[in-house]
PDB file of C-alpha atoms in Angstrom:
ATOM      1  CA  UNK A   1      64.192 -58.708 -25.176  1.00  0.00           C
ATOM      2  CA  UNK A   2      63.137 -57.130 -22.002  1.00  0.00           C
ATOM      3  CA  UNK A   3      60.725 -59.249 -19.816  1.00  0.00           C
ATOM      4  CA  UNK A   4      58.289 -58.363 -17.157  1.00  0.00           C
ATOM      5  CA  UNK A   5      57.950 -60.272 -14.529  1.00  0.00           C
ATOM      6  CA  UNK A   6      55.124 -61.875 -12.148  1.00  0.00           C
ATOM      7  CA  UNK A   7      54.341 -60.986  -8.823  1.00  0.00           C
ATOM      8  CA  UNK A   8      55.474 -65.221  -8.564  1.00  0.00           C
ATOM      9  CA  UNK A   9      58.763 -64.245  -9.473  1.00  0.00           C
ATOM     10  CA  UNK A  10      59.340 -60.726  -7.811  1.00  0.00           C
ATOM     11  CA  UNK A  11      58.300 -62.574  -4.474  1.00  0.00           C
ATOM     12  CA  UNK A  12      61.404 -65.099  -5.690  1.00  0.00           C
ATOM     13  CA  UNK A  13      64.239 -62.883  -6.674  1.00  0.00           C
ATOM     14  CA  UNK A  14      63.661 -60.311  -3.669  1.00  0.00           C
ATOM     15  CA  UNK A  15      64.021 -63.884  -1.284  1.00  0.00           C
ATOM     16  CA  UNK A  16      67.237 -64.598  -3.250  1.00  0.00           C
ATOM     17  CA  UNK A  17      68.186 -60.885  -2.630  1.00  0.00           C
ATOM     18  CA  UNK A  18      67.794 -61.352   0.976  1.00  0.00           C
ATOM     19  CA  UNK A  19      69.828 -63.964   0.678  1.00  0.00           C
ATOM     20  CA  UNK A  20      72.526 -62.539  -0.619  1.00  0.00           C
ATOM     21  CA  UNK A  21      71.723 -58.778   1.427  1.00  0.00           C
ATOM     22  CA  UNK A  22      72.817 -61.391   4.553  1.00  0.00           C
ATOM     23  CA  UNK A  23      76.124 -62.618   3.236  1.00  0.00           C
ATOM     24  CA  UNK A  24      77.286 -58.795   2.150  1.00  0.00           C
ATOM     25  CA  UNK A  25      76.202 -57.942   5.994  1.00  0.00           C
ATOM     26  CA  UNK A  26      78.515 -60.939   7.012  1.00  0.00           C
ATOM     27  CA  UNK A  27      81.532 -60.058   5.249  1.00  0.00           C
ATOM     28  CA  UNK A  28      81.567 -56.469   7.063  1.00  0.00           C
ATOM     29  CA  UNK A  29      82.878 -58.329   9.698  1.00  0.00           C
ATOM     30  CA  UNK A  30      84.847 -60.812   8.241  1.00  0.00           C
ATOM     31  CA  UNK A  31      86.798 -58.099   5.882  1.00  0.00           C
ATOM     32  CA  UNK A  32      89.704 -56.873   7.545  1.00  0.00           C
ATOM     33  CA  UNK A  33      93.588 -56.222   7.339  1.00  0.00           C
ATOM     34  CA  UNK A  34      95.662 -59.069   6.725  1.00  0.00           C
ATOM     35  CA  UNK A  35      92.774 -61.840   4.926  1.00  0.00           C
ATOM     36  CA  UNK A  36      93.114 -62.286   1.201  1.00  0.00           C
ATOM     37  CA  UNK A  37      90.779 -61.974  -1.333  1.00  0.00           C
ATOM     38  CA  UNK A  38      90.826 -65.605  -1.851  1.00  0.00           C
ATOM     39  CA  UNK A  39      89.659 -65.607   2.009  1.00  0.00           C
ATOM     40  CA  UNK A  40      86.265 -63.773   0.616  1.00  0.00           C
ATOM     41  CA  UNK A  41      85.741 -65.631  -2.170  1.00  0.00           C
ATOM     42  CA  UNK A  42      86.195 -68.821  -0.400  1.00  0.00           C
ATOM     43  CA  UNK A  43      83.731 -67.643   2.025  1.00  0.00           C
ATOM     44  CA  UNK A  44      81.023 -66.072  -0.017  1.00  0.00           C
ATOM     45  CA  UNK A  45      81.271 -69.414  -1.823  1.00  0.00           C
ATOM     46  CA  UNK A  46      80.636 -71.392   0.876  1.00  0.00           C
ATOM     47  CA  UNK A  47      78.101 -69.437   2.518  1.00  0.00           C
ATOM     48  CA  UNK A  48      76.029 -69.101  -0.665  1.00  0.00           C
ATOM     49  CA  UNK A  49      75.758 -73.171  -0.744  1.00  0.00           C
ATOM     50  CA  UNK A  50      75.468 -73.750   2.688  1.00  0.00           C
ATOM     51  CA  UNK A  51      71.661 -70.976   2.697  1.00  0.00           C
ATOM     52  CA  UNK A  52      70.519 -73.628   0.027  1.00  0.00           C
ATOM     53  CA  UNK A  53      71.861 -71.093  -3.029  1.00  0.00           C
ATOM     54  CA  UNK A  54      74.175 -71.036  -6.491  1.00  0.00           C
ATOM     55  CA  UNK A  55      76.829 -69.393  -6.645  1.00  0.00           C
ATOM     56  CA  UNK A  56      76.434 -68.112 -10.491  1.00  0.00           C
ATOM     57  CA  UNK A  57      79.574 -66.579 -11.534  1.00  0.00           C
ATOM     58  CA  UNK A  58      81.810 -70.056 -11.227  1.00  0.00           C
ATOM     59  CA  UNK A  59      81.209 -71.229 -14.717  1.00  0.00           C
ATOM     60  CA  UNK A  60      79.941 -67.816 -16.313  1.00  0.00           C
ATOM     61  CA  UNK A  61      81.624 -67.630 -19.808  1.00  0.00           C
ATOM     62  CA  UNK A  62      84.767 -69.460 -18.245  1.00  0.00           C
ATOM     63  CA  UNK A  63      84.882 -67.457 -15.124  1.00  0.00           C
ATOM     64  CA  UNK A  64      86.095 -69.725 -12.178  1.00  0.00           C
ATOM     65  CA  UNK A  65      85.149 -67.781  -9.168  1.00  0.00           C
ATOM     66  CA  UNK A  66      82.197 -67.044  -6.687  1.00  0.00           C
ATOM     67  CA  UNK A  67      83.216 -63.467  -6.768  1.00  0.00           C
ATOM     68  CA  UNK A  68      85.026 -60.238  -7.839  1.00  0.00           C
ATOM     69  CA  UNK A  69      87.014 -59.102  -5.793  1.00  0.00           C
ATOM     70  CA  UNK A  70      88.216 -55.532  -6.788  1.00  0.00           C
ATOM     71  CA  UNK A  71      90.650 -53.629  -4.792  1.00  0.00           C
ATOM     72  CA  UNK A  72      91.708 -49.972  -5.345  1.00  0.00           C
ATOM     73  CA  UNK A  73      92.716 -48.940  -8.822  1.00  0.00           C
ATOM     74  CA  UNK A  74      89.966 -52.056  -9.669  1.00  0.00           C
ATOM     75  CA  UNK A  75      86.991 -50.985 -11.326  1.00  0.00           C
ATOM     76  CA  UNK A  76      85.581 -54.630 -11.718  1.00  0.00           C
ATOM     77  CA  UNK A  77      86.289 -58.310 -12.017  1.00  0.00           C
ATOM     78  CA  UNK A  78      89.268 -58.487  -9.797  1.00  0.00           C
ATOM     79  CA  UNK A  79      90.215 -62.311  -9.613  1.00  0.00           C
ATOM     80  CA  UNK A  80      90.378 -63.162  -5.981  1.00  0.00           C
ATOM     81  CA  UNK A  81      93.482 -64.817  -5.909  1.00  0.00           C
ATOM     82  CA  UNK A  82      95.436 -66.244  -2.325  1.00  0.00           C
ATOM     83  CA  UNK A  83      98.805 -64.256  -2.087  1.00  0.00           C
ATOM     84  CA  UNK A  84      96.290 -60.762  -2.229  1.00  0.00           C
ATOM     85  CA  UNK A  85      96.404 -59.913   1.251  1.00  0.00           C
ATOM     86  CA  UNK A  86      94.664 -57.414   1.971  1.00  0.00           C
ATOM     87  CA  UNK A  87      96.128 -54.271   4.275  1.00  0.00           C
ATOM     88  CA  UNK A  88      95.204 -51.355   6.299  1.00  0.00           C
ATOM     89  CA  UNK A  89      93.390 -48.636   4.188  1.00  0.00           C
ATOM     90  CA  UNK A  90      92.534 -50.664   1.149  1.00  0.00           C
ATOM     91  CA  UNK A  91      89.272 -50.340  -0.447  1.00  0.00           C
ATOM     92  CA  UNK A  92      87.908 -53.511  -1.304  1.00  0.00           C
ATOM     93  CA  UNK A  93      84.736 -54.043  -3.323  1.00  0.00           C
ATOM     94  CA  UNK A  94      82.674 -57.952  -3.809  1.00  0.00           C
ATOM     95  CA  UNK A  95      80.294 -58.358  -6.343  1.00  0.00           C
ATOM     96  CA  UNK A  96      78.722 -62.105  -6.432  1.00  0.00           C
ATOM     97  CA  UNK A  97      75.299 -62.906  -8.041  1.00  0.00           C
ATOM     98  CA  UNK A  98      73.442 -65.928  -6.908  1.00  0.00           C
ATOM     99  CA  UNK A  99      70.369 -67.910  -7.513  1.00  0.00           C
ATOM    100  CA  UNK A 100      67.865 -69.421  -5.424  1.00  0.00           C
ATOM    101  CA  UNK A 101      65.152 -71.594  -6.399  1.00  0.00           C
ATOM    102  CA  UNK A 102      65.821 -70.390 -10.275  1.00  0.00           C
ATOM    103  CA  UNK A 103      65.494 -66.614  -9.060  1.00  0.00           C
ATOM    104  CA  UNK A 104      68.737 -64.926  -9.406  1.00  0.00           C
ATOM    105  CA  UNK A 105      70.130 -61.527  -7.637  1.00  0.00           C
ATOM    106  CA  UNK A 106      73.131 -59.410  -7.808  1.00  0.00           C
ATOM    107  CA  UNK A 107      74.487 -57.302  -5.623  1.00  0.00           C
ATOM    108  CA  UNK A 108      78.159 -55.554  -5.387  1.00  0.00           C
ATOM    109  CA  UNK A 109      79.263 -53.729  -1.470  1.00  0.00           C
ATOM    110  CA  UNK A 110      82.361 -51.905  -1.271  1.00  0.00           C
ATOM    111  CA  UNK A 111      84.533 -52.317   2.318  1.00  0.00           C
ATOM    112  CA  UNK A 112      86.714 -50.498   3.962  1.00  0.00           C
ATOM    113  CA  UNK A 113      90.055 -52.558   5.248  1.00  0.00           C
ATOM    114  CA  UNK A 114      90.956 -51.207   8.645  1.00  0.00           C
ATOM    115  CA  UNK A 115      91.614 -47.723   9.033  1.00  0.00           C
ATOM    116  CA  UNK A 116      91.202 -45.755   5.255  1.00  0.00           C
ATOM    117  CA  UNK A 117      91.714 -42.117   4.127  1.00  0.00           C
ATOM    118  CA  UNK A 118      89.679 -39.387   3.771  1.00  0.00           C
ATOM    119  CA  UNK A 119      90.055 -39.785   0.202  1.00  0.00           C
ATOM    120  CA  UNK A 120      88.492 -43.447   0.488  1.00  0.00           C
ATOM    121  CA  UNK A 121      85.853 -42.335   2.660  1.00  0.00           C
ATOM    122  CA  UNK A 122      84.541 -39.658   1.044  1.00  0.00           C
ATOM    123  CA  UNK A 123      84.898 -41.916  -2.225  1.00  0.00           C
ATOM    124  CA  UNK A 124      82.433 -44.688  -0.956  1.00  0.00           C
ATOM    125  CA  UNK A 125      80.139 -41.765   0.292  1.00  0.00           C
ATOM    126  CA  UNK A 126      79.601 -40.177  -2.902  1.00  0.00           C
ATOM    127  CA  UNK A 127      79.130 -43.884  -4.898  1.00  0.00           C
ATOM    128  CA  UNK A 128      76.563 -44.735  -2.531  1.00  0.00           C
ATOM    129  CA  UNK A 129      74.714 -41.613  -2.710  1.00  0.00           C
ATOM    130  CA  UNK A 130      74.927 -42.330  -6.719  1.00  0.00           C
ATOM    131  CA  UNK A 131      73.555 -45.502  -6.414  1.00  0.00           C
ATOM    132  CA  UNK A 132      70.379 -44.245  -4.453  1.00  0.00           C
ATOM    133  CA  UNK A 133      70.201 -41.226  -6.604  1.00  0.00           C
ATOM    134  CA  UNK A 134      69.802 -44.068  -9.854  1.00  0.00           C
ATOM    135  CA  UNK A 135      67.824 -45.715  -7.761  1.00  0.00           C
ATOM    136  CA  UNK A 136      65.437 -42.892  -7.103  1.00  0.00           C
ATOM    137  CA  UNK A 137      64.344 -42.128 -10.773  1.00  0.00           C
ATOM    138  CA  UNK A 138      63.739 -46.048 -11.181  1.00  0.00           C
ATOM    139  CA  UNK A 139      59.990 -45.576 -11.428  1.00  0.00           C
ATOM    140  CA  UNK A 140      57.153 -46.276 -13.484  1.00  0.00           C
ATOM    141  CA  UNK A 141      56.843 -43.990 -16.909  1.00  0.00           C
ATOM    142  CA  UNK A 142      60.525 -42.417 -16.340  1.00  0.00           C
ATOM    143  CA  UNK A 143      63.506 -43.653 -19.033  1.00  0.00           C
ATOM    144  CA  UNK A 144      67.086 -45.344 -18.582  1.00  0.00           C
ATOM    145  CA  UNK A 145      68.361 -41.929 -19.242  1.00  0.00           C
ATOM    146  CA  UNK A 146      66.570 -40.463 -15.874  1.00  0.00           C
ATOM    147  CA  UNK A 147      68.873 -42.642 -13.770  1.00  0.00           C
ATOM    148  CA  UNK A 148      72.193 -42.718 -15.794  1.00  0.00           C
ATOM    149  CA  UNK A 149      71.722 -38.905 -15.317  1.00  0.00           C
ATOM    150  CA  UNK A 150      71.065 -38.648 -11.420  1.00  0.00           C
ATOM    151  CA  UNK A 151      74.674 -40.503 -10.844  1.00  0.00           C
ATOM    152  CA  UNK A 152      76.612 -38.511 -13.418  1.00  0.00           C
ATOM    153  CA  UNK A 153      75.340 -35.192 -12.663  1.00  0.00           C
ATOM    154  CA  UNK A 154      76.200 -35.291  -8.752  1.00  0.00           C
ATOM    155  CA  UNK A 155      79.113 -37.806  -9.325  1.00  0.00           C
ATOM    156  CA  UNK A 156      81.086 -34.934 -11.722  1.00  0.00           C
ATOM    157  CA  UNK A 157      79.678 -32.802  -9.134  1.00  0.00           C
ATOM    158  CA  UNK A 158      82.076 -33.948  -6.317  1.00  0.00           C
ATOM    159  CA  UNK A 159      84.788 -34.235  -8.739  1.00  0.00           C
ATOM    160  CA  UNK A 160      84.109 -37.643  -9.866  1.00  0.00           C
ATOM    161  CA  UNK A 161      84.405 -39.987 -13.138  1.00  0.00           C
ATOM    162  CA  UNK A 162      82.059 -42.253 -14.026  1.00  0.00           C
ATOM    163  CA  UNK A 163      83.312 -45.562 -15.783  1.00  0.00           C
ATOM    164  CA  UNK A 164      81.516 -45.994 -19.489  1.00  0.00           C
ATOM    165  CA  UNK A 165      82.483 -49.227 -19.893  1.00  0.00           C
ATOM    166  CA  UNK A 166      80.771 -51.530 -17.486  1.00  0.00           C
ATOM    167  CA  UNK A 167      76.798 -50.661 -16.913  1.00  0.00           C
ATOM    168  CA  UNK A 168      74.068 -51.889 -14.874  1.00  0.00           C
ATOM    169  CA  UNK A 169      71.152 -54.399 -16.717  1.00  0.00           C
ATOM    170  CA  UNK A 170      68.227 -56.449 -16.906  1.00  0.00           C
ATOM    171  CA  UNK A 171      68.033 -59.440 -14.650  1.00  0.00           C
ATOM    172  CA  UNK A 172      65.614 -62.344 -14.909  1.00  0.00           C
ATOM    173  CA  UNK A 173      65.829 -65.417 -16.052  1.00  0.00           C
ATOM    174  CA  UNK A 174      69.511 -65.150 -16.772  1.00  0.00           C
ATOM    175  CA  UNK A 175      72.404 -63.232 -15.018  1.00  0.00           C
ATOM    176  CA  UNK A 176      72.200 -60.286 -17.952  1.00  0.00           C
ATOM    177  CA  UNK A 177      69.370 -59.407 -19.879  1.00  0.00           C
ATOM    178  CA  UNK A 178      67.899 -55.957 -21.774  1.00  0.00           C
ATOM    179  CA  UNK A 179      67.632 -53.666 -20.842  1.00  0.00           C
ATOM    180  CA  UNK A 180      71.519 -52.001 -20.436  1.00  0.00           C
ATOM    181  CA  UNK A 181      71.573 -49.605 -17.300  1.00  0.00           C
ATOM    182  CA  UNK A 182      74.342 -47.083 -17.987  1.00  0.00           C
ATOM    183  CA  UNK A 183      75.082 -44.961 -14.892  1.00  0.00           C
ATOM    184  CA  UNK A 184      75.179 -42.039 -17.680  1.00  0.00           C
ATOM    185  CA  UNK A 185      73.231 -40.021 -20.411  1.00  0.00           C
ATOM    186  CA  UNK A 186      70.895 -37.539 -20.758  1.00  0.00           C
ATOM    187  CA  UNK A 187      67.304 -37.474 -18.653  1.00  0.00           C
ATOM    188  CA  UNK A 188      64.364 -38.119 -20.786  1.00  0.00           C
ATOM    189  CA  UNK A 189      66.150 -40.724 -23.260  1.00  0.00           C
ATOM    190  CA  UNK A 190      66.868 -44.258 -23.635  1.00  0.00           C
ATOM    191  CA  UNK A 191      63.893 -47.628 -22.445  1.00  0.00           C
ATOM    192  CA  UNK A 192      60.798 -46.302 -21.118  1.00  0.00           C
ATOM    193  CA  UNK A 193      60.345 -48.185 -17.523  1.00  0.00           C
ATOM    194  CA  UNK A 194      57.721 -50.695 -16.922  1.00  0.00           C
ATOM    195  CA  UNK A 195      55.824 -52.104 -14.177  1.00  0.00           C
ATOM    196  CA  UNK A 196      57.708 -55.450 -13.752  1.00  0.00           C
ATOM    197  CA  UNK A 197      60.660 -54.726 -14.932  1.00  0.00           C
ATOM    198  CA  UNK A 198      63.998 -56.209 -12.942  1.00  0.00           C
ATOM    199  CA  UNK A 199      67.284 -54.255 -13.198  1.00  0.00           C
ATOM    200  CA  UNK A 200      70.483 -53.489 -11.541  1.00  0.00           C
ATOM    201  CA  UNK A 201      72.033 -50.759 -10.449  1.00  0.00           C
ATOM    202  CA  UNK A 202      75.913 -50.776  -9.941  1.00  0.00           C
ATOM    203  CA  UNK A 203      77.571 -46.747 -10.286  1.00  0.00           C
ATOM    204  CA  UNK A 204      81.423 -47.620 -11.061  1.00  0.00           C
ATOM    205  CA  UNK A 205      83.260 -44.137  -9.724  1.00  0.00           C
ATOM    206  CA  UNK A 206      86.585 -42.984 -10.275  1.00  0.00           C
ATOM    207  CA  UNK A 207      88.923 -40.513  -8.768  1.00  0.00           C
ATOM    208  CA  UNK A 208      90.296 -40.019 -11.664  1.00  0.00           C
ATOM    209  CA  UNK A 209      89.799 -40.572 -15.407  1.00  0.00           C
ATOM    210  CA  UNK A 210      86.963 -42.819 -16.102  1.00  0.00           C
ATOM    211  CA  UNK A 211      88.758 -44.912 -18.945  1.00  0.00           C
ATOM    212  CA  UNK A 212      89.659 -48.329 -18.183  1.00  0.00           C
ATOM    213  CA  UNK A 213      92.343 -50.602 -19.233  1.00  0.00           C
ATOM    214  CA  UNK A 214      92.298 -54.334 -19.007  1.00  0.00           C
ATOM    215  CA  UNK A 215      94.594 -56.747 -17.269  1.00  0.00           C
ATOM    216  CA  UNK A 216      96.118 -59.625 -18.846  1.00  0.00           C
ATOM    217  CA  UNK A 217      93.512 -62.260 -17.860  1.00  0.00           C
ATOM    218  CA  UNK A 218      91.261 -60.747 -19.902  1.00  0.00           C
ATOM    219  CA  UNK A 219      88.648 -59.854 -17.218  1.00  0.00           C
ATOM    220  CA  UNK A 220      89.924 -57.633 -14.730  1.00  0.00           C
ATOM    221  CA  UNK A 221      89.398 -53.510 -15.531  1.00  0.00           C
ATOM    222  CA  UNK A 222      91.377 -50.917 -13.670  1.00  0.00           C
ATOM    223  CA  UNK A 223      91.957 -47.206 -13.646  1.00  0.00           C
ATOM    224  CA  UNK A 224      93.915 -45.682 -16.627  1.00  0.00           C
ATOM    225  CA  UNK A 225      95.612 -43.350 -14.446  1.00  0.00           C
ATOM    226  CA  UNK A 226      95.985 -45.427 -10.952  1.00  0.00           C
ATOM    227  CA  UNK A 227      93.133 -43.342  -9.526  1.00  0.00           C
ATOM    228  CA  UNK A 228      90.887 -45.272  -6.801  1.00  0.00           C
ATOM    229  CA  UNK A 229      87.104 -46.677  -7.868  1.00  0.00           C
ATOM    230  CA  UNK A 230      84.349 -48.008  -5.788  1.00  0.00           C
ATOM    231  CA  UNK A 231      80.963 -49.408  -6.881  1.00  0.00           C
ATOM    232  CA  UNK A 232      78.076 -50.441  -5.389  1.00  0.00           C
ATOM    233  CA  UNK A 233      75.127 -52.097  -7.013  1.00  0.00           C
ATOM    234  CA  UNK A 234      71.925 -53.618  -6.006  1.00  0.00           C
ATOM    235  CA  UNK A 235      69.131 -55.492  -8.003  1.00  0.00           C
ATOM    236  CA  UNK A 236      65.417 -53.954  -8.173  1.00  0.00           C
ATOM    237  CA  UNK A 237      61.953 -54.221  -9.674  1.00  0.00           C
ATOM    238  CA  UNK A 238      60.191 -51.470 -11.552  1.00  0.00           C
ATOM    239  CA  UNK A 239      56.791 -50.907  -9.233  1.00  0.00           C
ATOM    240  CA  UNK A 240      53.386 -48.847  -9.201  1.00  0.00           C
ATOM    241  CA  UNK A 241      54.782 -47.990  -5.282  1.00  0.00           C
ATOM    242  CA  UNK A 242      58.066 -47.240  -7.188  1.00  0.00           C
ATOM    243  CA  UNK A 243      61.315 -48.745  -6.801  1.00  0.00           C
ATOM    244  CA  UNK A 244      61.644 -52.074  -4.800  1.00  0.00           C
ATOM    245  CA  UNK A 245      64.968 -53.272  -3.696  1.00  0.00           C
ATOM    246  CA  UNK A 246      65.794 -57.178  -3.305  1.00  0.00           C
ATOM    247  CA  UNK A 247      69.246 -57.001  -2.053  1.00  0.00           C
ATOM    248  CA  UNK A 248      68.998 -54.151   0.564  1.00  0.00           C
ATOM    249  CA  UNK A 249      71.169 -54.743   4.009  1.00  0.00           C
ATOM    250  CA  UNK A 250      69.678 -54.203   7.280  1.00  0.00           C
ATOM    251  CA  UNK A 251      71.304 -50.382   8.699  1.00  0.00           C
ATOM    252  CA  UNK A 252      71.011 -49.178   4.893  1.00  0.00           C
TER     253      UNK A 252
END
């Protein structure tokens, strides 16, 4: 069931996005060569509880961490574990959702480690310009299709995959709700958008194949081929002004 929300609780989940815009802005200078991903975690974590917010993942069907931490051939739900230390020219990407006061937001950044390739670069370029693309035809009156379209058209464009398996959706008053967001499809298709509607956001891009294959622990997706991914995502309400973005970083 998709619900749409109050002005009350837009006002709420864009101050949780704030919240959670500020820790993303922290970590670009506390990522670097030679930290772990259980360094982020630990930190996100702490810096979550410390503004007063929840750190929602720890507990999430059996999930014991603050965050994902997905690095290279990742596509999502890399465990952030202590002896992954990461090195010059990795590509690291945190997605963490938190709630404050009951209002919840989700947001994933992608980091450069040091010094990275061209190939990275130009990588992270192209998912962010997806995920403003998507976020573009998130207005009143267009459909789910309209922004699953915008990121697969220019992302195949540059030479690019995008992942099927892991899409963006509703948010408000749990983690996931309706509607899915696939970063995908065909414009003119799919959930008419709303006035009040709260979504995410979050284009998954490969370098290579978009299929996925699934570690051991039952959570972590990575590349079929080896081939790099990045994502970004950010959460956002549905508006008359058009789209409004709760977890946008200051310099964006």
């Amino acid at each position: 069931m998709i619900t749409i929300k109050t002005q009350r609780e837009i006002e709420g989940m864009e101050k949780a996005g704030q919240l959670l815009a500020s820790i993303h802005e922290e970590l670009r200078d506390f990522i670097k060569p030679g930290i772990t991903t259980w360094d982020i975690d630990q930190f996100v974590e702490k810096r979550t509880k410390e503004l007063g917010a929840i750190p929602e993942q720890i507990g999430y069907e059996g999930y014991q961490f603050a965050t994902c931490t997905s690095v290279n051939d990742e596509i999502c739900h890399g465990f952030p574990e202590k002896n992954r230390v990461l090195k010059d020219g990795d590509l690291v990407g945190v997605d963490t959702v938190i709630s404050l006061d009951g209002f919840f937001a989700d947001s994933c950044w992608s980091y450069a480690v040091g010094e990275v390739s061209e190939e990275v670069k130009d990588l992270m370029a192209v998912t962010k310009e997806c995920l403003y693309l998507g976020i573009e035809q998130a207005k009143v009156g267009n459909r789910i299709g309209d922004i699953g379209h915008a990121i697969q058209s220019y992302a195949e464009s540059k030479g690019y995959s995008v992942v099927r398996d892991f899409v963006g959706h509703g948010i408000q008053p749990t983690m996931h709700e309706d509607p899915a967001v696939p970063h995908y499809g065909k414009p003119g298709r799919g959930q008419r958008l709303r006035e009040g509607m709260t979504i995410t956001i979050e284009p998954m891009i490969n370098t290579g194949d978009w299929k996925m294959q699934m570690d051991n622990n039952g959570w972590t997706a990575r590349t079929i081929d080896g081939g790099l991914s990045c994502q970004y995502e950010h959460t956002l309400a549905i508006t008359k002004e058009g789209p409004r973005i709760f977890t946008k970083q200051k310099g964006e």
